[in-house]
mmCIF file of C-alpha atoms in Angstrom:
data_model
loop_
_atom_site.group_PDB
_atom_site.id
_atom_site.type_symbol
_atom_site.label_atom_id
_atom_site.label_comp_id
_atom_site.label_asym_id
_atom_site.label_seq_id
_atom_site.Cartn_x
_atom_site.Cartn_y
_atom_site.Cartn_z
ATOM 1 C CA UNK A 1 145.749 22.967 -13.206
ATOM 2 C CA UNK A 2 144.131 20.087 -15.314
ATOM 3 C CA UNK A 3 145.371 19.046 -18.743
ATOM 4 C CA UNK A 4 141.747 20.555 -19.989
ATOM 5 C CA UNK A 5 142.897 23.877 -18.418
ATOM 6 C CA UNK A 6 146.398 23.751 -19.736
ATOM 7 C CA UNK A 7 144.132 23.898 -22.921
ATOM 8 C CA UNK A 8 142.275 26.984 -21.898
ATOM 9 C CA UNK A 9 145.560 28.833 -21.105
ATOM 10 C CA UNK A 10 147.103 31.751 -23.687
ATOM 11 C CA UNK A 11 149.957 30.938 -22.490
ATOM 12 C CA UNK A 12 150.688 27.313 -23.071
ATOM 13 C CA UNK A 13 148.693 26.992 -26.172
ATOM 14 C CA UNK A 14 148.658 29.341 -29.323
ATOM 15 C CA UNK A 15 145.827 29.037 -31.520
ATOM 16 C CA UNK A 16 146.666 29.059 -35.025
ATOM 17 C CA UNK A 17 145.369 28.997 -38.386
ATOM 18 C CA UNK A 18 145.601 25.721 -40.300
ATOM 19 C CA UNK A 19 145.283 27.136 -44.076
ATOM 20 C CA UNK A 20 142.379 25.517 -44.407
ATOM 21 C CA UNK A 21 138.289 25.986 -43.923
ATOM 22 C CA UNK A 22 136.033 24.234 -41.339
ATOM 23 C CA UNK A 23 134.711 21.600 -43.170
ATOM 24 C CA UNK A 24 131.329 19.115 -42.916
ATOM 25 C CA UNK A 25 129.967 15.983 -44.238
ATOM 26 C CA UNK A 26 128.481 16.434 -48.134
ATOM 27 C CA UNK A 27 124.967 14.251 -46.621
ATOM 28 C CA UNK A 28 124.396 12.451 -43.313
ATOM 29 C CA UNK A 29 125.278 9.001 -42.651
ATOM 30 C CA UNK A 30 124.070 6.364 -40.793
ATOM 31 C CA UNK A 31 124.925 2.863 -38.675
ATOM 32 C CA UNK A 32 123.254 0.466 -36.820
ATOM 33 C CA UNK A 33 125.125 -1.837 -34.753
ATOM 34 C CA UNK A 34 125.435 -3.866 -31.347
ATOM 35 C CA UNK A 35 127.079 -1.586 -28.712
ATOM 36 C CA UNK A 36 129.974 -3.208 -26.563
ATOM 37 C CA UNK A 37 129.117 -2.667 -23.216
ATOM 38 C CA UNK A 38 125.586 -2.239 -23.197
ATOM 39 C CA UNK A 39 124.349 -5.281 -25.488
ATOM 40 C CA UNK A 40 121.653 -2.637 -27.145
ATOM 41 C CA UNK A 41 121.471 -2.203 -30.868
ATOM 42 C CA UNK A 42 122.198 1.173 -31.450
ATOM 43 C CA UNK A 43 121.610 3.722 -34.508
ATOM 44 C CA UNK A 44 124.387 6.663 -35.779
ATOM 45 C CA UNK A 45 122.984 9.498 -37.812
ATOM 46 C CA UNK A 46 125.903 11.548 -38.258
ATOM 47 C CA UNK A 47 124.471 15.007 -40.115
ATOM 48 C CA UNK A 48 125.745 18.190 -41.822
ATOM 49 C CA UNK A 49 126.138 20.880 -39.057
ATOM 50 C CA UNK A 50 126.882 24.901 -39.600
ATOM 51 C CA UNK A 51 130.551 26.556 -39.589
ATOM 52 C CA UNK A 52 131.731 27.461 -35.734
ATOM 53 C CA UNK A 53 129.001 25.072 -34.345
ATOM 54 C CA UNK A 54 131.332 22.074 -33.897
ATOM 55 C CA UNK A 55 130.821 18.274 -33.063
ATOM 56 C CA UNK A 56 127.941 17.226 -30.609
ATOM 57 C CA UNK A 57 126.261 14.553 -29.600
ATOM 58 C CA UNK A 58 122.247 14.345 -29.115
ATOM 59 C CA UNK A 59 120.856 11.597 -26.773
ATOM 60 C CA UNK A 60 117.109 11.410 -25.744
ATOM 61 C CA UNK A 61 116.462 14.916 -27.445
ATOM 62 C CA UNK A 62 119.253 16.037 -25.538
ATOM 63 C CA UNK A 63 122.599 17.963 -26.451
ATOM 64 C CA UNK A 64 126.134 17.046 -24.952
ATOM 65 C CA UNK A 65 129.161 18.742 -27.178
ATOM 66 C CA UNK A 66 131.728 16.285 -28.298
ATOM 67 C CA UNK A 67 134.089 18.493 -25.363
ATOM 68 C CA UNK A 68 136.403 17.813 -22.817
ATOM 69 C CA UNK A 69 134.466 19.473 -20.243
ATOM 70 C CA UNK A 70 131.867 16.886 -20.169
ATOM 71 C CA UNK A 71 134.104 13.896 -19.875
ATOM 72 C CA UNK A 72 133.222 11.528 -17.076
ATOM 73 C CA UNK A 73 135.264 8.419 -16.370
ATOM 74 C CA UNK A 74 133.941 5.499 -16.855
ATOM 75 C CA UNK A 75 135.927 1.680 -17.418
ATOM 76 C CA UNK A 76 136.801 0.758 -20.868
ATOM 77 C CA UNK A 77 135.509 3.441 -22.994
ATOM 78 C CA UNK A 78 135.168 7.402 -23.273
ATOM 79 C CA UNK A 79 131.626 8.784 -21.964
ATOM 80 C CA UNK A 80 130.276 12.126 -21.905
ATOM 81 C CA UNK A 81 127.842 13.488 -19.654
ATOM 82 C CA UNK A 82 125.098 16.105 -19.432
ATOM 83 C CA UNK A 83 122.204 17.342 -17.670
ATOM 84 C CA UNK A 84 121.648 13.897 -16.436
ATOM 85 C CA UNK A 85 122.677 11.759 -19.691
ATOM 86 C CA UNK A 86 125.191 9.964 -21.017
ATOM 87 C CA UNK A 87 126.652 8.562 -24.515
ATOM 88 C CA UNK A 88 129.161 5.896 -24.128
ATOM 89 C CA UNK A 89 131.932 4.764 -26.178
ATOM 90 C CA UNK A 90 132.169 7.510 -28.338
ATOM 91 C CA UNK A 91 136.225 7.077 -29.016
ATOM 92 C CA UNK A 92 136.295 5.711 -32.201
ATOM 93 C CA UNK A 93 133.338 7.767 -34.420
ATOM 94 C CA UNK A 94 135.374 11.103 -32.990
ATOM 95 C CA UNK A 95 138.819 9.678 -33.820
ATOM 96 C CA UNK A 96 137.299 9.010 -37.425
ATOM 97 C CA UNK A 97 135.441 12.629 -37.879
ATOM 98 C CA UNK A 98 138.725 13.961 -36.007
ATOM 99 C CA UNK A 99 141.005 12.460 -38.358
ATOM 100 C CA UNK A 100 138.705 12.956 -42.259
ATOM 101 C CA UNK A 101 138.423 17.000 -40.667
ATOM 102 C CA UNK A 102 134.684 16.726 -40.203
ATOM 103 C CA UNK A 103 134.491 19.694 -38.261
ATOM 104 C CA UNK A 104 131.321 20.561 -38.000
ATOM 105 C CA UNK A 105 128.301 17.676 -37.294
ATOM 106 C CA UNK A 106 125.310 16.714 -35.400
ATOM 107 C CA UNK A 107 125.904 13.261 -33.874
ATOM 108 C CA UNK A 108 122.207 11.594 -32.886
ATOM 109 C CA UNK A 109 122.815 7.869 -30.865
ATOM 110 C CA UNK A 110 118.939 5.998 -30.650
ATOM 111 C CA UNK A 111 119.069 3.030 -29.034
ATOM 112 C CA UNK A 112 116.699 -0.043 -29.270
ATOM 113 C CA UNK A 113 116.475 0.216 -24.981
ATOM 114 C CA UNK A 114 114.577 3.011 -24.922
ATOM 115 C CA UNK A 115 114.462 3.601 -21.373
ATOM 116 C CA UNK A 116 117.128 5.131 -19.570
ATOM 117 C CA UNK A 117 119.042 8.727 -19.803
ATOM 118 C CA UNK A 118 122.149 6.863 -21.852
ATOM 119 C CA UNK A 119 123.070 5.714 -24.968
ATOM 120 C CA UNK A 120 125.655 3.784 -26.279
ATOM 121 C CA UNK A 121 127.881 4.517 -30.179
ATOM 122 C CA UNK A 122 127.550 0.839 -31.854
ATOM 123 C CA UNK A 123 131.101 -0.692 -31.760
ATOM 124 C CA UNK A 124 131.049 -2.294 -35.476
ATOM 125 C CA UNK A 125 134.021 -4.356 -35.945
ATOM 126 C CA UNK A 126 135.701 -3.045 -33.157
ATOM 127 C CA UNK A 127 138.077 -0.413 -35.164
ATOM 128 C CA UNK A 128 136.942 3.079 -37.237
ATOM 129 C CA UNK A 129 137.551 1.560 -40.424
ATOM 130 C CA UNK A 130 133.544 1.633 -41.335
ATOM 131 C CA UNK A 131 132.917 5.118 -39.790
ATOM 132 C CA UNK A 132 135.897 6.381 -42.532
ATOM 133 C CA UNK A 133 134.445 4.306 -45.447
ATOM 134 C CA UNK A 134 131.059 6.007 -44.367
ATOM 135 C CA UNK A 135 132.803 9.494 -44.636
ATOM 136 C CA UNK A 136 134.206 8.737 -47.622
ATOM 137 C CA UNK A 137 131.524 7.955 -49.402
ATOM 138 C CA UNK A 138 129.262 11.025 -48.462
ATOM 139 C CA UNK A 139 132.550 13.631 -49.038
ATOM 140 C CA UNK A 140 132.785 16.551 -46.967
ATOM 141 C CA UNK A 141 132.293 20.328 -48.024
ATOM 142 C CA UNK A 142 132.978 23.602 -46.621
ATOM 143 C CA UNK A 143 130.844 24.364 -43.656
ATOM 144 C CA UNK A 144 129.078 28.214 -43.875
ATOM 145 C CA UNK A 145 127.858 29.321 -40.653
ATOM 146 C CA UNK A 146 124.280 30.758 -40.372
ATOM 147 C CA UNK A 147 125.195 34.575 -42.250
ATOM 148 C CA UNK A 148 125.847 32.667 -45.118
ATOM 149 C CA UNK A 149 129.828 32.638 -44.465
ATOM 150 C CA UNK A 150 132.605 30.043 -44.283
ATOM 151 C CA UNK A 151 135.162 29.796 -41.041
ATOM 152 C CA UNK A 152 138.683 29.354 -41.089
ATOM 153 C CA UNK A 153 140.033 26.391 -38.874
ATOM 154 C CA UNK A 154 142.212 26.907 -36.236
ATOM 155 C CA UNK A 155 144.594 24.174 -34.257
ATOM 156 C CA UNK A 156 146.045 24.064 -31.149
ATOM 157 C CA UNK A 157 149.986 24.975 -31.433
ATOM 158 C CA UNK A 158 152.008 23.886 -27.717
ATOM 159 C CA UNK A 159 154.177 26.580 -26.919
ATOM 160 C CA UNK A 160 155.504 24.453 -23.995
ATOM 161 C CA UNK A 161 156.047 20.814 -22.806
ATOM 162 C CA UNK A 162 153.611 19.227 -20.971
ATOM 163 C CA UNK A 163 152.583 15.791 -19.221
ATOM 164 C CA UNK A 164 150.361 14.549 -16.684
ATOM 165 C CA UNK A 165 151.171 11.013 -14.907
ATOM 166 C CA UNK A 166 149.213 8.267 -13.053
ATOM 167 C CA UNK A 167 151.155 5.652 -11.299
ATOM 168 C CA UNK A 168 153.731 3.951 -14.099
ATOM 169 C CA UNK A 169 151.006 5.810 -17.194
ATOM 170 C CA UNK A 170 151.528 9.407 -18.691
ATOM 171 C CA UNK A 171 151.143 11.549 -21.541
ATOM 172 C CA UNK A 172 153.374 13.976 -22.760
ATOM 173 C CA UNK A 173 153.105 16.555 -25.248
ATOM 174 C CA UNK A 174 156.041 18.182 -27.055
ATOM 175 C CA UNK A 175 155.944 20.966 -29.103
ATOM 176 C CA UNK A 176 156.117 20.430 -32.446
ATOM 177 C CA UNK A 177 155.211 22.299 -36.344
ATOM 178 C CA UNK A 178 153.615 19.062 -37.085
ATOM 179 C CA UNK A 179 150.888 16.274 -35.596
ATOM 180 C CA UNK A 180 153.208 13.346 -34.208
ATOM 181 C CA UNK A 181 151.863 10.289 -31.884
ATOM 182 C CA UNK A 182 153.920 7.523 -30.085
ATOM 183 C CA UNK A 183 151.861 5.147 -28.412
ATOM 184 C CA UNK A 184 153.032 2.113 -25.816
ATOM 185 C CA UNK A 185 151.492 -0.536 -24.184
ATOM 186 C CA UNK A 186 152.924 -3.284 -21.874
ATOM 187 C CA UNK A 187 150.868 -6.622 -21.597
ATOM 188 C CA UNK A 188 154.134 -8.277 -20.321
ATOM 189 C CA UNK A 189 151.461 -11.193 -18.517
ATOM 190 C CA UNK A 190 150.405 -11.640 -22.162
ATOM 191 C CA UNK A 191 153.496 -13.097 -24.296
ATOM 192 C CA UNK A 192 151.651 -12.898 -27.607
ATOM 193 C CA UNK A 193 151.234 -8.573 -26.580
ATOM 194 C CA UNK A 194 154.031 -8.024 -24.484
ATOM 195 C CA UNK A 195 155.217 -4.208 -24.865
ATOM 196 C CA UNK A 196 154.659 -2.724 -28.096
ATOM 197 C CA UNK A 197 155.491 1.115 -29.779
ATOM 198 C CA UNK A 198 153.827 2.415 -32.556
ATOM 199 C CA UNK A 199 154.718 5.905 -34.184
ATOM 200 C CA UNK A 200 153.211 7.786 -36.262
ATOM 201 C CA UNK A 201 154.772 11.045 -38.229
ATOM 202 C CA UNK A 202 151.840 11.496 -39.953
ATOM 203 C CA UNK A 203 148.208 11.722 -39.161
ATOM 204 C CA UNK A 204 146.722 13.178 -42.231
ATOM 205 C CA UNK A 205 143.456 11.115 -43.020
ATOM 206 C CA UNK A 206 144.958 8.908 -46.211
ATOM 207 C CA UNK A 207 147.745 7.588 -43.525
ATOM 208 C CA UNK A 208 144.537 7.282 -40.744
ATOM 209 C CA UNK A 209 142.629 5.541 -42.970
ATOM 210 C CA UNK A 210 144.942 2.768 -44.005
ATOM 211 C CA UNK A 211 147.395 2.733 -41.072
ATOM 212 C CA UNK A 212 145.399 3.473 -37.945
ATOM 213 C CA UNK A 213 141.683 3.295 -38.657
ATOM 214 C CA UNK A 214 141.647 -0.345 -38.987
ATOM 215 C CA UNK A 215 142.847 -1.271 -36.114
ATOM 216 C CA UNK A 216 140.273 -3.212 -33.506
ATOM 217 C CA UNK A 217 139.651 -3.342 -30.043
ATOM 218 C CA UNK A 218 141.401 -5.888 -28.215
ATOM 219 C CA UNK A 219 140.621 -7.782 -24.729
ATOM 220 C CA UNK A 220 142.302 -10.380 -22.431
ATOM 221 C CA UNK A 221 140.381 -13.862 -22.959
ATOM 222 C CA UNK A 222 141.238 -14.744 -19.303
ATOM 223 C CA UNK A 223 139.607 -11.167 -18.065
ATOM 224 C CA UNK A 224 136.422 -11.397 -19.709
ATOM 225 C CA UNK A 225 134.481 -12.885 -17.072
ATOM 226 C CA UNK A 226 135.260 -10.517 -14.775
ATOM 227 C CA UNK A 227 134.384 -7.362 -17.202
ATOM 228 C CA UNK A 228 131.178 -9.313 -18.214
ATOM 229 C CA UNK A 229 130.005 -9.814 -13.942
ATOM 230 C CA UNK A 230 130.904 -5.960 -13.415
ATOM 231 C CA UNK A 231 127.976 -5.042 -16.368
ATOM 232 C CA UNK A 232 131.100 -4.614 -19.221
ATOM 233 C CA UNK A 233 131.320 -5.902 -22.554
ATOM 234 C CA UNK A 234 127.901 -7.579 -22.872
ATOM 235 C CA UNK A 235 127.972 -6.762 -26.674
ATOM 236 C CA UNK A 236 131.206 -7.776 -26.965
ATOM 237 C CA UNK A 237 132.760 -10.963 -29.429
ATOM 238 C CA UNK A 238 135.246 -11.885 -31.940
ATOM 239 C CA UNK A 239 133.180 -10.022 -34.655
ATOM 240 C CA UNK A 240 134.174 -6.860 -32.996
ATOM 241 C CA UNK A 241 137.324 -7.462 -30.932
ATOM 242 C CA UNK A 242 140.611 -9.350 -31.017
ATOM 243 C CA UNK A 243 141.214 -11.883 -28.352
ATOM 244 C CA UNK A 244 144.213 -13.086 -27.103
ATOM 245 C CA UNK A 245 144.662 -15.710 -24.137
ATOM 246 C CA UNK A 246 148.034 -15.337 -21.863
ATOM 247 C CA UNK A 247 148.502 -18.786 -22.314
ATOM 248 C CA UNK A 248 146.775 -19.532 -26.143
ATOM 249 C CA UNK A 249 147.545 -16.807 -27.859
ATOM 250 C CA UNK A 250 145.522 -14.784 -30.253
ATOM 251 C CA UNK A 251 142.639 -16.430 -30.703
ATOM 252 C CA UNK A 252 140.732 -15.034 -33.550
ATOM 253 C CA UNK A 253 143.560 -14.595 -36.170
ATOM 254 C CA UNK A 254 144.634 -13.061 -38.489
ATOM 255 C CA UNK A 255 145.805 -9.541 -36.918
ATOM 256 C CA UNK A 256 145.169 -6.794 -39.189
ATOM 257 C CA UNK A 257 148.669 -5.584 -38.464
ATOM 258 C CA UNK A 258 151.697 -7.143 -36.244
ATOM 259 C CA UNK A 259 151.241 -4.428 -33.586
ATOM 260 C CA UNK A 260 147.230 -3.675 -34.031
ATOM 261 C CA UNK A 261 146.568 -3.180 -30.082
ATOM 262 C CA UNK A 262 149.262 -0.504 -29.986
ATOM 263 C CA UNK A 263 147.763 1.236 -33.762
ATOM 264 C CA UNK A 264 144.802 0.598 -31.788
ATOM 265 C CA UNK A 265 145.528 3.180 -28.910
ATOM 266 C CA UNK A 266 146.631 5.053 -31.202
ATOM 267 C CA UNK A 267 142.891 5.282 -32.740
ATOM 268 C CA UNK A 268 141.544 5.889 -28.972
ATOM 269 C CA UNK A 269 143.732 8.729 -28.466
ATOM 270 C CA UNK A 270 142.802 10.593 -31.393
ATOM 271 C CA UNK A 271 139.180 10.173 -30.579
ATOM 272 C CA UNK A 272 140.012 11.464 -26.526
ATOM 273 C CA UNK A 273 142.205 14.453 -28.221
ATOM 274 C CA UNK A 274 139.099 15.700 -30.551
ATOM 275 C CA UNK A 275 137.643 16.200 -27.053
ATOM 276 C CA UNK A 276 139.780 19.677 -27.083
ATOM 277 C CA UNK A 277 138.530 21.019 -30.490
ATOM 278 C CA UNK A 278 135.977 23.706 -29.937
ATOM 279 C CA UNK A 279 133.597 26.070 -32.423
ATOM 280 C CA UNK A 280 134.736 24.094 -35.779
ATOM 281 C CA UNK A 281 138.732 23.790 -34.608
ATOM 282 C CA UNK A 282 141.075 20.742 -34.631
ATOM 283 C CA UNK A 283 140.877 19.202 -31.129
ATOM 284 C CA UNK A 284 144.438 16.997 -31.712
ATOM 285 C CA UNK A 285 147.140 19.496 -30.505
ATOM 286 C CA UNK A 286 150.003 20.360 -32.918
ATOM 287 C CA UNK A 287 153.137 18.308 -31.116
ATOM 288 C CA UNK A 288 154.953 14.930 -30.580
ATOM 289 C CA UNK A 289 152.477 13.043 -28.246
ATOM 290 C CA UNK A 290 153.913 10.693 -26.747
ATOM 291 C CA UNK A 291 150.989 8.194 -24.454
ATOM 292 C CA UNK A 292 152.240 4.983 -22.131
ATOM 293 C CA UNK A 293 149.927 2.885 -21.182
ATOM 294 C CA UNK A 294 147.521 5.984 -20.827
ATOM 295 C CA UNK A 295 143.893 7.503 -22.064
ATOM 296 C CA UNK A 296 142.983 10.863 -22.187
ATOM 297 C CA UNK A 297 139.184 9.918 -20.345
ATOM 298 C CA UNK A 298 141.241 9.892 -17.176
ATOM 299 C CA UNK A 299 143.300 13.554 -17.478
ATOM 300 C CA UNK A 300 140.525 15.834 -15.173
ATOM 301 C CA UNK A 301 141.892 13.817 -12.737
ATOM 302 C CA UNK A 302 145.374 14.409 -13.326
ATOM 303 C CA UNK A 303 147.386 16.983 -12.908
ATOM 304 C CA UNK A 304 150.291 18.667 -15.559
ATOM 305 C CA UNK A 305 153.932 19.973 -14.532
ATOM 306 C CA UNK A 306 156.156 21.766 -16.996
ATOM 307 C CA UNK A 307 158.865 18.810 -17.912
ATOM 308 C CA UNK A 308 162.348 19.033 -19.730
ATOM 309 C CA UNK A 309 160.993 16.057 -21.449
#
């Protein structure tokens, strides 16, 4: 059984109330930025969706839900796939509506290519801090569904431990009564990385926004001439990603934080967890996650075994 049918089971995962009411944005927002991968300049119009509807994406006219179920792997970045298209890099904007409890929201990605079945989220400056300030400044507001009625919001509550492994990488989720994540990353080949740990006993959006949200994409100076000849990171720079050199060091300083790649995983994770939430429901699981070296695009692949973790 896969991690997304671990999920699905009544067994493993109790679905309980969170106290509070699905939620969406106040008015719709919008960006415009360079995408990483593709090089495009790309549009966000984030809009107010009805209660029980949830998060999803629209690409050429097109619907894809912001679900686990259409996750395809794909190098570098979270991309979900439908009927034939695509949106890429869509980590970060779900970690943010994830983390501020937008719900509920219509997610439309226009790109200046306008040929093509995919689309690409803009990367900004490389973290979620400007999809939060967005939120922010709109508000949220209870979502009503289309009788005229509000929902409650549910979360997923582990009843059991779980993890799922590839090669030296895993993620393991504990039960828990609240939201924990510890993240690590070893870049031992990069002394000015090297292995980092980052936890988190709190994930409520004023800790997000300050603590995690910031946090920017990071890439090996030496390695970007290989992602750049495989058709990666044509978008990319240092106005929307840290660089650091094995033998130079960081080369666009100042860090935001002394471990921002780890806080930085952190941010992915969140995103890849929302990918569980369905009808209006909080996607991150209620439990100590605990993530090596690890992202959730790859877990179809992977399997789960009960652990005494």
């Amino acid at each position: 059984m896969t991690l997304a049918g671990a999920f699905k089971s009544s067994s493993l995962i109790s679905w309980k109330s969170t106290g509070k009411l699905q939620q969406t944005l106040a008015k719709c927002i919008e960006r415009t930025g360079k995408a990483l991968h593709s090089g495009s300049t790309s549009t966000v119009k984030i809009s107010p969706e009805s209660a029980g509807v949830g998060r999803y994406f629209v690409c050429r006219s097109r619907l894809i839900p912001a679900s686990i179920e259409f996750v395809r792997e794909s190098p570098l970045c979270t991309t979900l796939h439908k009927d034939g298209h695509s949106v890429w890099t869509v980590e970060h904007v779900l970690s943010a509506l994830e983390a501020t409890g937008v719900d509920n929201c219509r997610i439309e990605v226009t790109s200046s290519d306008s040929e093509g079945p995919s689309v690409e989220v803009p990367i900004l400056d490389g973290s979620a801090r400007e999809w939060v300030e967005a939120i922010e400044q709109v508000g949220l507001k209870v979502a009503i569904d289309q009788g005229g009625n509000s929902c409650e919001k549910m979360a997923p509550f582990l009843n059991e431990t779980l993890h799922v492994r590839k090669n030296d990488s895993f993620v393991a989720a504990i039960p828990s009564l609240e939201v924990h994540i510890t993240c690590g990353i070893d870049f031992s080949q990069v002394p000015a990385i090297g292995c980092q740990w980052f936890s988190s006993f709190s994930v409520g959006d004023s800790f997000y926004a300050k603590q995690i949200a910031p946090s920017r994409t990071f890439c090996i100076y030496e390695e970007v001439e290989r992602m750049r000849n495989a058709g990666l990171i044509k978008g990319g720079s240092e106005e929307n990603a840290i660089v650091c050199s094995t033998t130079r060091g960081w080369l666009n300083p100042p860090l935001r934080f002394q471990d921002e790649p780890c806080r930085h995983k952190v941010l992915d994770l969140i995103g890849d967890f929302s990918l569980f939430a369905r009808c209006g429901s909080q996607g991150l699981p209620v439990a100590h996650l605990v993530a090596y070296k690890a992202r959730i695009p790859f877990v179809p692949s992977l399997y789960y075994s009960k652990s005494g973790l």
